[in-house]
Coordinates of C-alpha atoms and ligand atoms in Angstrom, one line a residue:
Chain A
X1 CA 89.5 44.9 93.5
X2 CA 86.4 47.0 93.4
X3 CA 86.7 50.8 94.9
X4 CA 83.3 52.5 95.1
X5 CA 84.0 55.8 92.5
X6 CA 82.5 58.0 95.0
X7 CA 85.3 57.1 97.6
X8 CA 88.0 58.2 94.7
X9 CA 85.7 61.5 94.3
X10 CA 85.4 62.3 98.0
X11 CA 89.6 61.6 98.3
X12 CA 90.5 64.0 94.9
X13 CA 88.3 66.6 96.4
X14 CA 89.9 66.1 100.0
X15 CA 93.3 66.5 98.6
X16 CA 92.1 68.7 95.4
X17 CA 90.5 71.6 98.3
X18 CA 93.0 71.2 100.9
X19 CA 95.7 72.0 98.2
X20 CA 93.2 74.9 96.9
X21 CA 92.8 76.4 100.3
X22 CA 96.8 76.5 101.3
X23 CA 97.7 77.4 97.9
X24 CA 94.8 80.6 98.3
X25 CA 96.1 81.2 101.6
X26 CA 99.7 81.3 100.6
X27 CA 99.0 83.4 97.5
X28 CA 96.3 85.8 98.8
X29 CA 99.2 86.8 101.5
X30 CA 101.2 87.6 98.8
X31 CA 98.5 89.3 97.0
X32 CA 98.2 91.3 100.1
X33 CA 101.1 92.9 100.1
X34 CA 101.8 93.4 96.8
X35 CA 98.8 95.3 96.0
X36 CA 99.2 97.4 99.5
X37 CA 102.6 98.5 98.5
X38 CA 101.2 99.4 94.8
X39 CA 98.0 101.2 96.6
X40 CA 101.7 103.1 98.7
X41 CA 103.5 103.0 95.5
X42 CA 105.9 100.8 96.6
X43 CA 107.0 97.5 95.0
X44 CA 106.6 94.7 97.8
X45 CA 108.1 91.3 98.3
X46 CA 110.8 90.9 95.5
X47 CA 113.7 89.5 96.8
X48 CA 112.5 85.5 97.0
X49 CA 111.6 84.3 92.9
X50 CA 110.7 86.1 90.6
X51 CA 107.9 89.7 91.8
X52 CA 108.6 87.6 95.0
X53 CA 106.5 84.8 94.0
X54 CA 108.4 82.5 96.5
X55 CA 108.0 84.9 99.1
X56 CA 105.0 82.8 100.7
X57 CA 106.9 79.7 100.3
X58 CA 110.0 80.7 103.1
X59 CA 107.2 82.6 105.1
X60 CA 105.6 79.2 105.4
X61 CA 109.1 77.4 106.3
X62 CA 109.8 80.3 108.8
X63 CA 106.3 80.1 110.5
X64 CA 107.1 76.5 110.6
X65 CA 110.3 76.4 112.1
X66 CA 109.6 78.6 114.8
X67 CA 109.0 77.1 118.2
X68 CA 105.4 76.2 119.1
X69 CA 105.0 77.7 122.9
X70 CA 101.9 76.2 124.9
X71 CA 102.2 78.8 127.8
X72 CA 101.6 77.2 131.2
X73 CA 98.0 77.4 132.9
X74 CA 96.2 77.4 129.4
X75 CA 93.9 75.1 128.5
X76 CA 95.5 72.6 126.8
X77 CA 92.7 70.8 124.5
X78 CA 90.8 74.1 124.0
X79 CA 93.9 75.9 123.1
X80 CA 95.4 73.1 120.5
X81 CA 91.7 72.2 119.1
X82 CA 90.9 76.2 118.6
X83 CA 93.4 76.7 115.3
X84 CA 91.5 73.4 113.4
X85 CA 88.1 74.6 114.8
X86 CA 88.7 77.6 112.2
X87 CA 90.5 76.4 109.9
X88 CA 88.4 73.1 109.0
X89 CA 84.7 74.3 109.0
X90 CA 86.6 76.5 106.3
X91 CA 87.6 73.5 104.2
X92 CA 84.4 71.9 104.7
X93 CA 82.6 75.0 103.0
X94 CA 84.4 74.1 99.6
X95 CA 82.1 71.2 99.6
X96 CA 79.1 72.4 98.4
X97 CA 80.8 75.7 96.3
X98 CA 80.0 75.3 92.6
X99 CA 83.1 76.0 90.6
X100 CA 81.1 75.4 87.0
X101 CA 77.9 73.4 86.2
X102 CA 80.1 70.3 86.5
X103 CA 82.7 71.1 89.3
X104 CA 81.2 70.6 92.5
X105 CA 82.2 68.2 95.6
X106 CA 78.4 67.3 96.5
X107 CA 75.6 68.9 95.2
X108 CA 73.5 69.8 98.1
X109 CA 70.0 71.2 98.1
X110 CA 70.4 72.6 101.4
X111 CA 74.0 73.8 100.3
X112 CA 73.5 77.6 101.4
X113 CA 72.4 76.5 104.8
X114 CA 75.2 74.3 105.3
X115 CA 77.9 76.9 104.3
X116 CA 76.2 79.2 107.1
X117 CA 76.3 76.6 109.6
X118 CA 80.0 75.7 109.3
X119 CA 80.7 79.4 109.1
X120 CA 79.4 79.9 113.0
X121 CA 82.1 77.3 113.9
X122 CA 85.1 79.8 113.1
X123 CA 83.5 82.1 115.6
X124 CA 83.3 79.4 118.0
X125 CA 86.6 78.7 117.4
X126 CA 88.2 82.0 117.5
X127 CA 86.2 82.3 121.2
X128 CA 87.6 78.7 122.6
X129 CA 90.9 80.2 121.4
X130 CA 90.7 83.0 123.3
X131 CA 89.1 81.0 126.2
X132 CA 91.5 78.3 126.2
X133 CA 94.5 80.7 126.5
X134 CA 93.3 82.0 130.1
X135 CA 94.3 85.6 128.6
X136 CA 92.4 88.7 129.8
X137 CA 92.5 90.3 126.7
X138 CA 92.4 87.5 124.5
X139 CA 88.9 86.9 126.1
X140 CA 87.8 90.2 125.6
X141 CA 88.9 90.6 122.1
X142 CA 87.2 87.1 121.5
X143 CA 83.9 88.7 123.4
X144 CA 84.1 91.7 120.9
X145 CA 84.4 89.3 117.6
X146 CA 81.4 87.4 118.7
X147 CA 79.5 90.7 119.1
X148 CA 80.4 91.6 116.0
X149 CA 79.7 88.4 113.9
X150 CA 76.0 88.6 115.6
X151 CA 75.5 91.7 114.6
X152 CA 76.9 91.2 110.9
X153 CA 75.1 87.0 110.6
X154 CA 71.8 88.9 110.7
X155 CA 71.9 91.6 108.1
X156 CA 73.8 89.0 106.0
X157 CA 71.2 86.4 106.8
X158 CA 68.2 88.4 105.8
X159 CA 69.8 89.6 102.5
X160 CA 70.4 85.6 102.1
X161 CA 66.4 84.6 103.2
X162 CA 65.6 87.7 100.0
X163 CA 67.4 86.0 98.1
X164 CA 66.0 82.2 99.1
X165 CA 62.9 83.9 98.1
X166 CA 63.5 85.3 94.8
X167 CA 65.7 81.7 93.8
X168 CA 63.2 79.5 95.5
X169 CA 65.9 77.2 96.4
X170 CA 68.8 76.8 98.7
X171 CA 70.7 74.6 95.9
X172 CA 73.8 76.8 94.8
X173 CA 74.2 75.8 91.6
X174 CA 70.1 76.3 90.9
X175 CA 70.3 79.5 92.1
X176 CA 73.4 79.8 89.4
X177 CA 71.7 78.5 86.9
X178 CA 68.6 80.6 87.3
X179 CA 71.0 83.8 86.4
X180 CA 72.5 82.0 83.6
X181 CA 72.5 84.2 80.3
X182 CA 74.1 87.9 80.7
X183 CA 74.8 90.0 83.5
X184 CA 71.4 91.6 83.2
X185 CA 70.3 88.4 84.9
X186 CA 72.4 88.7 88.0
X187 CA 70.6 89.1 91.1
X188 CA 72.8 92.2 91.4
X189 CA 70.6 93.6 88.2
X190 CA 67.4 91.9 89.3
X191 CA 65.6 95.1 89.6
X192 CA 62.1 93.3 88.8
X193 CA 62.3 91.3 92.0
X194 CA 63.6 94.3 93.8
X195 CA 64.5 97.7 93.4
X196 CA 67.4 97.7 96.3
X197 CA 68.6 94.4 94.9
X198 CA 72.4 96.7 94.1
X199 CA 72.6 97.6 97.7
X200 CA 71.5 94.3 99.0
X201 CA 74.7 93.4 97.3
X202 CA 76.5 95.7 99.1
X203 CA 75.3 95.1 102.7
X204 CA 76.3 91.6 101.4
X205 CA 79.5 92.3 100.8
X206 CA 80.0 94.7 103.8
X207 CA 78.8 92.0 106.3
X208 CA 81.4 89.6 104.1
X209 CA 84.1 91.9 105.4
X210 CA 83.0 92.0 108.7
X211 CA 81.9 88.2 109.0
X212 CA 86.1 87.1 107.7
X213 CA 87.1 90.1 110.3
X214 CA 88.7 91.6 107.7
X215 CA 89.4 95.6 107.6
X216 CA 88.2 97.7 108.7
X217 CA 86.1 95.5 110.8
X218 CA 89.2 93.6 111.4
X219 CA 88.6 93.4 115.9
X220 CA 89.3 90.2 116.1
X221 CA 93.6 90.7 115.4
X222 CA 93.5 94.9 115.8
X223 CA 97.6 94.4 115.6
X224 CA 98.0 97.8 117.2
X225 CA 95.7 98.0 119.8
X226 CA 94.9 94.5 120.6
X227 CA 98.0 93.1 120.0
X228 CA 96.3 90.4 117.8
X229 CA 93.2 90.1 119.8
X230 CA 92.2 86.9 120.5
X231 CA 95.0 84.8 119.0
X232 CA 97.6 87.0 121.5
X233 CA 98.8 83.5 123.2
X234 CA 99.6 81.7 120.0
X235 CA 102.7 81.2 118.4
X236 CA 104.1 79.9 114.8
X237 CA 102.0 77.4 113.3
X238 CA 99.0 77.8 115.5
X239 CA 98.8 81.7 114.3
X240 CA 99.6 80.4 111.0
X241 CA 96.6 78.1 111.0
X242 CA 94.4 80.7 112.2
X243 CA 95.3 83.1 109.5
X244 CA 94.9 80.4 106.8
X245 CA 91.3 79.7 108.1
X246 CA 90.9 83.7 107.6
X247 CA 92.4 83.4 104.2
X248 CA 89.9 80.5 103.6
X249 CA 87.1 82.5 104.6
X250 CA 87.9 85.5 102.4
X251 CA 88.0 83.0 99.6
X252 CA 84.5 81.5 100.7
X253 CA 82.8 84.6 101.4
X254 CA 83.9 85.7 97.6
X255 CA 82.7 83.0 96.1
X256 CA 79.2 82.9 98.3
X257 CA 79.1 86.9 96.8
X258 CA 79.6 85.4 93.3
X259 CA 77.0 83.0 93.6
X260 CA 74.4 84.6 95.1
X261 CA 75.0 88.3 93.5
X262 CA 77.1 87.6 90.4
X263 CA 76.1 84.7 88.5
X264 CA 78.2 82.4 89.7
X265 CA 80.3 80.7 86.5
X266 CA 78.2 83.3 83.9
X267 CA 79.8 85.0 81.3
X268 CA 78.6 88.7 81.3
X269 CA 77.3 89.0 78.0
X270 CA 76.2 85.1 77.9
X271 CA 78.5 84.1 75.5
X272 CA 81.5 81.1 77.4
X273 CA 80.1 80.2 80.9
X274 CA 83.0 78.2 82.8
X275 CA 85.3 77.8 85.6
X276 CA 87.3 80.8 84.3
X277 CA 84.3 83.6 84.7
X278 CA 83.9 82.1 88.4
X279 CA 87.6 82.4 89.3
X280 CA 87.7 86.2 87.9
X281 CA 84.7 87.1 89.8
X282 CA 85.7 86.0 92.8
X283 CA 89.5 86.8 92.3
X284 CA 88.1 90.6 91.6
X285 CA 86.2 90.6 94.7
X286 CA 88.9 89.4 96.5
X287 CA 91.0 92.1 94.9
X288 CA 88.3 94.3 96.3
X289 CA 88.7 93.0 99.7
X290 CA 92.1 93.7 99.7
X291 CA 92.2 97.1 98.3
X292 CA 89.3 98.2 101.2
X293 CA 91.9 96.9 103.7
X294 CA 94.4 99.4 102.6
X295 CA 91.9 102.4 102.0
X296 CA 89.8 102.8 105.5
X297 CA 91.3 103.1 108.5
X298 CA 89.8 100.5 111.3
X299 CA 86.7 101.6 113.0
X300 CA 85.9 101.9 116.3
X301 CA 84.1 98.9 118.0
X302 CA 81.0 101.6 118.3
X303 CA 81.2 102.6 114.9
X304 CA 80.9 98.9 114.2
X305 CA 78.0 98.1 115.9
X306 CA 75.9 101.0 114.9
X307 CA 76.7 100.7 111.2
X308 CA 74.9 97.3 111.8
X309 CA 72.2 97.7 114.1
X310 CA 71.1 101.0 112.6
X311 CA 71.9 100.9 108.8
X312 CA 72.0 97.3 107.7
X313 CA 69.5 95.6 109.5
X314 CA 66.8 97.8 109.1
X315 CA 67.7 98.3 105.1
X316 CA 68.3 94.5 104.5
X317 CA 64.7 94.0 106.4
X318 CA 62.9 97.0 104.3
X319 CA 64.8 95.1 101.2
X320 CA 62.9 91.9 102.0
X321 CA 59.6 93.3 103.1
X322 CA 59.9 95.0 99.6
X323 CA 60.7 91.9 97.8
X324 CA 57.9 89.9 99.5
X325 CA 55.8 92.3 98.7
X326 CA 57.0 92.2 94.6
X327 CA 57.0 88.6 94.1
X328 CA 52.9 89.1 95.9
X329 CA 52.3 91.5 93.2
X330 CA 53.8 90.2 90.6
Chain B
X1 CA 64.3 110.3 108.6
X2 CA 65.5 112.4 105.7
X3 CA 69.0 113.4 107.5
X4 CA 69.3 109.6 108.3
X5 CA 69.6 108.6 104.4
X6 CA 71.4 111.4 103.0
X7 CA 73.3 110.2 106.1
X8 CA 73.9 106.9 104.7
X9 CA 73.8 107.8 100.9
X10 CA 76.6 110.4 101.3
X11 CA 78.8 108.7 103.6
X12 CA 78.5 105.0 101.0
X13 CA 79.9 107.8 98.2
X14 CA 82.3 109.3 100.1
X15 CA 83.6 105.4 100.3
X16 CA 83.9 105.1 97.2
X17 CA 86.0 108.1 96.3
X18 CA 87.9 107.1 99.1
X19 CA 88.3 103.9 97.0
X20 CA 88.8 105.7 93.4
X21 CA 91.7 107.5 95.2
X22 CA 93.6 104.3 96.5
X23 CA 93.2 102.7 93.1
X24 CA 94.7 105.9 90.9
X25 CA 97.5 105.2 93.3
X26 CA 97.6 101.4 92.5
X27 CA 98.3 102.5 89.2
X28 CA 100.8 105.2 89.3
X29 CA 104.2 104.0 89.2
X30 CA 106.1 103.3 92.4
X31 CA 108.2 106.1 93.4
X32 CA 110.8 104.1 96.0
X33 CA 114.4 103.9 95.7
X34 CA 115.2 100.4 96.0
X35 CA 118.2 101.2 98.0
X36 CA 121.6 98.7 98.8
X37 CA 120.9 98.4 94.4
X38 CA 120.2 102.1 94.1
X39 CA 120.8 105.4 95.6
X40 CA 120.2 109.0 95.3
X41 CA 122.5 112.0 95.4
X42 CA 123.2 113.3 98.8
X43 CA 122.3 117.0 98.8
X44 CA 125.2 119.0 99.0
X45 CA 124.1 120.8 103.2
X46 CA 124.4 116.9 104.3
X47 CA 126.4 116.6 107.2
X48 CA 127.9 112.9 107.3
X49 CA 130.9 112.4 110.0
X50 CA 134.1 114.8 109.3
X51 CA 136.9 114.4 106.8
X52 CA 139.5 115.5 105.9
X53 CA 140.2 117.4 102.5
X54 CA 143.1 116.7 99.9
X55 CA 144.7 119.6 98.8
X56 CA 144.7 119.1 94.7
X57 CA 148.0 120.8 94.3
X58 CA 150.0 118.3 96.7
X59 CA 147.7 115.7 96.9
X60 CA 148.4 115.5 100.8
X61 CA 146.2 117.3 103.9
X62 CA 145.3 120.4 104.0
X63 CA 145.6 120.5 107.8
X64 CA 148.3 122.9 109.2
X65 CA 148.3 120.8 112.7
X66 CA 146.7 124.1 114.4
X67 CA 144.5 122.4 116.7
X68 CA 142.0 124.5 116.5
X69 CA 139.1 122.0 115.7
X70 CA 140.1 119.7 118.8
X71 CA 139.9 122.8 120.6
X72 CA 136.6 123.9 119.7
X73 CA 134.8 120.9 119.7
X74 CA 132.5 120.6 122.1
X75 CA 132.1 116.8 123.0
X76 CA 136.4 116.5 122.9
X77 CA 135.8 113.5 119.6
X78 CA 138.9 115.4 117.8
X79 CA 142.3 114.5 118.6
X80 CA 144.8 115.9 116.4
X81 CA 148.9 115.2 117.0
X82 CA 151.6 116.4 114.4
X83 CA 155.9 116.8 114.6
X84 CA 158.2 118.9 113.0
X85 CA 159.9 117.6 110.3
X86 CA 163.2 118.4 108.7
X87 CA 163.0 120.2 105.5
X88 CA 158.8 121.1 106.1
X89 CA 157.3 124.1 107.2
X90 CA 155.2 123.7 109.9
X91 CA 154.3 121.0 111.5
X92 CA 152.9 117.7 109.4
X93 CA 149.6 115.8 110.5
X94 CA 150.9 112.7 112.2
X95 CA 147.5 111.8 113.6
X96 CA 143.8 112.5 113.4
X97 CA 141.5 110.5 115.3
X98 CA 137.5 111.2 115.7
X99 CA 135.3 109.4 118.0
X100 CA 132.6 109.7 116.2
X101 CA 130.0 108.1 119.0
X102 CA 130.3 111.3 120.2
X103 CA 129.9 113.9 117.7
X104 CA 126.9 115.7 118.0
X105 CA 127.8 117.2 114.2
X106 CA 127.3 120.6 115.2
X107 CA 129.9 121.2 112.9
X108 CA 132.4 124.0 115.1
X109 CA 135.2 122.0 114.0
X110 CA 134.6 122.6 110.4
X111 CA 133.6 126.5 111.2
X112 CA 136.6 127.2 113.5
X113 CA 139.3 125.4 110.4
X114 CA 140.7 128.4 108.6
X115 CA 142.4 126.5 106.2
X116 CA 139.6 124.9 105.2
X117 CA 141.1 121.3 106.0
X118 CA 137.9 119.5 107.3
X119 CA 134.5 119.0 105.5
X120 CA 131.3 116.7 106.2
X121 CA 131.3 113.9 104.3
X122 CA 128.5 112.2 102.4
X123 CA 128.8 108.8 104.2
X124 CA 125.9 107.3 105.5
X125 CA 126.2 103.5 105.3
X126 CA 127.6 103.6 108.5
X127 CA 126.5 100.4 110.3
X128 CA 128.4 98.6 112.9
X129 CA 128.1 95.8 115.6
X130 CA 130.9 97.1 118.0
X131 CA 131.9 100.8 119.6
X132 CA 135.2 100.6 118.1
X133 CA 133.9 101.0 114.4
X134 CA 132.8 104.5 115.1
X135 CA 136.7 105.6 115.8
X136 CA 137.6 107.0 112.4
X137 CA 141.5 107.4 111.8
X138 CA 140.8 110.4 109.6
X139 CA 144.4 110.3 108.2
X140 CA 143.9 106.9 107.3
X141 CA 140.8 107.7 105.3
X142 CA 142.6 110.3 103.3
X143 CA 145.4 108.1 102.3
X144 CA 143.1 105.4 101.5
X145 CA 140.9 107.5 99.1
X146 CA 144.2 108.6 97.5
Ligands
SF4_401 S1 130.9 118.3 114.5 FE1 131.0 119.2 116.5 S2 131.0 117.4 117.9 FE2 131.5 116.7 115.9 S3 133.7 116.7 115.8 FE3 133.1 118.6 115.0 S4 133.0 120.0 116.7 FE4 133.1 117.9 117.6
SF4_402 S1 141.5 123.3 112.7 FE1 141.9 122.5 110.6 S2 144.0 122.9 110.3 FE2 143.7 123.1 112.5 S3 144.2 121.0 113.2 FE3 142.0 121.1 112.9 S4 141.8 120.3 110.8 FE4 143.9 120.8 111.1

């Protein structure tokens, strides 16, 4: 019997990023809240395994185990296709992510494009979520995240389009393999292109945060105020899902950060490129991530808006009026 | 346009100490007690429920059945009962009851004992699921310890 070797491919990575993505969401949890009761100078989750490792296993039975409640009058499609609308635009991201020169699901040339598209659909999502569960405040939380991931998509875009045009190509692993050799390669370094490339980084990163709702642009679930925003209406697994389709993000937003900024699978001083470099990159940045959430305190929604509309969007547009201008030049 | 990136260029660096503090912290070591597997001293002023105190000569109460404490107590938790025995002076400590759901621990009972009989105790693992648990047979409690 003859089985076409792409189908096998497409199946490993179907089971191979579906494993990846729980297993991230799982862990990064217990990342979470290890390093926030370090960052207290507490210990964390102990009790389950050894350091707690199995901690994110019996969270994952209990959110399981508890009782799935559709409330009456909600919407019942909306509200029961919201959770996957997050959480498989997500998974579909890993396909074009390029682990190494060799590990990569499908090799697209339009594979920074495509990871932009699918990440609208989480805001989509998160908004039929709130829609769907005929909830005041749900609705209005959901009105506030897409507010904020407009105002974050363009600053984020436009550092993206600067870098389209210093790369010259919208193939991840090309634009990895153009900063192969050293960290003075990076884009994060690539002074000659342009001078703000560092910051670019950073509005990078900051609209990252903002784009996976993470703190302190974190609106979409503010716990305390909000009492978790849009998602208010869902219960066990359907929370669960949505929070693994934030994981998933985090993990996607580092990784689009180590492409674009940090040379993907380089090894700083060009000596063993792999797999290994890209995992500590991103791991770091998700570190990062992490340790922000647990240093600033949430701003407020006009705080949030301003910070983009006044700071990053004009910067990230002076940044690529100045790198037009450079690659003219020179 | 000057005030507007000092603006920005101070408040990004004040982020970053911001972040320079949190990690110092990451590193330090933790400073909670772990507690049911460890615990610290009680300082000596805590003021746990009443108990009574063992006199170390006889090894029995101190109490002289006065009834001074029930009398001074405020909230009426103390109830103190004692007979005359032959062969004794004084009367001997048949019971001492506190409800201690009602103690405020303002602590007159312990002020107003001259002999010095009661004390606060340093007992704070005091969890329960019923009213009843809270009623302390004080006599009880000293035998029990004996
Ligand atoms: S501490 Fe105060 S309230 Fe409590 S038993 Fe003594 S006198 Fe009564
Ligand atoms: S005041 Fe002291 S001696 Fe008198 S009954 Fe109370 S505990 Fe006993």
């Amino acid at each position: 019997m003859y089985v076409d070797p792409e189908i096998i491919r497409l199946l490993a990575f179907l089971i191979g990023v579906i494993a990846f993505a729980a297993l991230n969401a799982a862990y990064l949890v217990w990342l979470e809240r290890k390093e926030a009761a370090h960052i207290q100078r507490r210990i964390g989750p102990k009790e389950v395994g050894p350091f707690g490792l199995l901690q994110p296993l019996v969270d994952g039975i209990k959110l399981m185990t508890k009782q799935l409640i559709v409330p009456a009058g909600v919407d019942p499609v909306l509200f029961k296709i919201a959770p996957i609308l997050v959480m498989v635009p997500a998974i579909m991201s890993f396909v074009t992510i390029p682990f190494s020169e060799t590990l990569v699901a499908r090799n697209l040339d339009i594979g920074l494009l495509a990871i932009f598209a699918f990440a609208s659909v989480n805001v989509l999502g998160l908004l039929l979520g709130a829609w769907g569960s005929r909830n005041k405040y749900a609705v209005i939380s959901a009105a506030r995240v897409v507010s904020q991931n407009v105002a974050y998509e363009i600053p984020m875009l436009v550092t993206v389009v600067t870098l389209v045009m210093i790369s010259g190509t919208m193939n991840l692993s090309k634009i990895v393999a153009l900063q192969q050799g050293g960290f003075w390669h990076w884009n994060i370094l690539n002074l000659s292109a342009s001078p703000l490339m560092p910051v670019a980084f950073l509005i990078f990163f900051v609209c990252m945060l903002a784009e996976t709702n993470r703190a302190p642009f974190d609106m979409a679930e503010a716990e305390s105020e909000l009492v978790a925003g849009a998602f208010t209406e869902y219960s066990g697994m359907g929370f669960g899902v949505f929070f693994m389709g934030e994981y998933a993000n985090i993990v996607i937003g580092a990784s689009m950060a180590t492409i674009l900024f940090l040379g993907g699978w380089d090894c700083p001083f060009g000596l063993f490129p792999g797999v290994h470099w890209f995992l500590i990159k991103m791991y770091f940045l998700i570190f990062t991530v992490i340790w922000i959430r647990w240093t600033y305190p949430r701003t407020t929604f006009y705080g949030l808006l301003n910070l983009s509309w006044k700071i990053l969007i004009p910067i990230s547009f002076v940044n690529l009026i100045l790198t037009s201008a450079m690659l003219k030049v020179f | 346009m000057i005030d507007y990136l000092r603006e920005i260029i101070s408040g990004t660096w004040s982020l970053f100490v911001g972040l320079g503090i949190t990690i110092r912290y990451f590193f330090q070591p933790v400073v909670t007690v772990q507690y049911p597997y460890e615990t610290l001293p009680m300082t000596p002023r805590f003021r746990g429920h009443i108990e009574l105190v063992k006199d170390e000569e006889t090894g029995e109460t101190k109490c002289i059945v006065c009834g001074m404490c029930q009398k001074a107590c405020p909230s009426n938790c103390i109830t103190v009962n004692g007979e005359k025995r032959e062969g004794v002076k004084g009367k001997v400590l048949t019971e001492y009851t506190l409800d201690f759901t009602k103690c405020s621990l303002c602590g007159l009972c312990v002020e107003s004992c001259t002999p010095k009989a009661i004390t606060f105790s340093k007992d704070y693992n005091l969890a329960g699921v019923r009213k009843e648990a809270y009623i302390f047979d004080l006599k009880k409690r000293l035998e029990a310890k004996n």
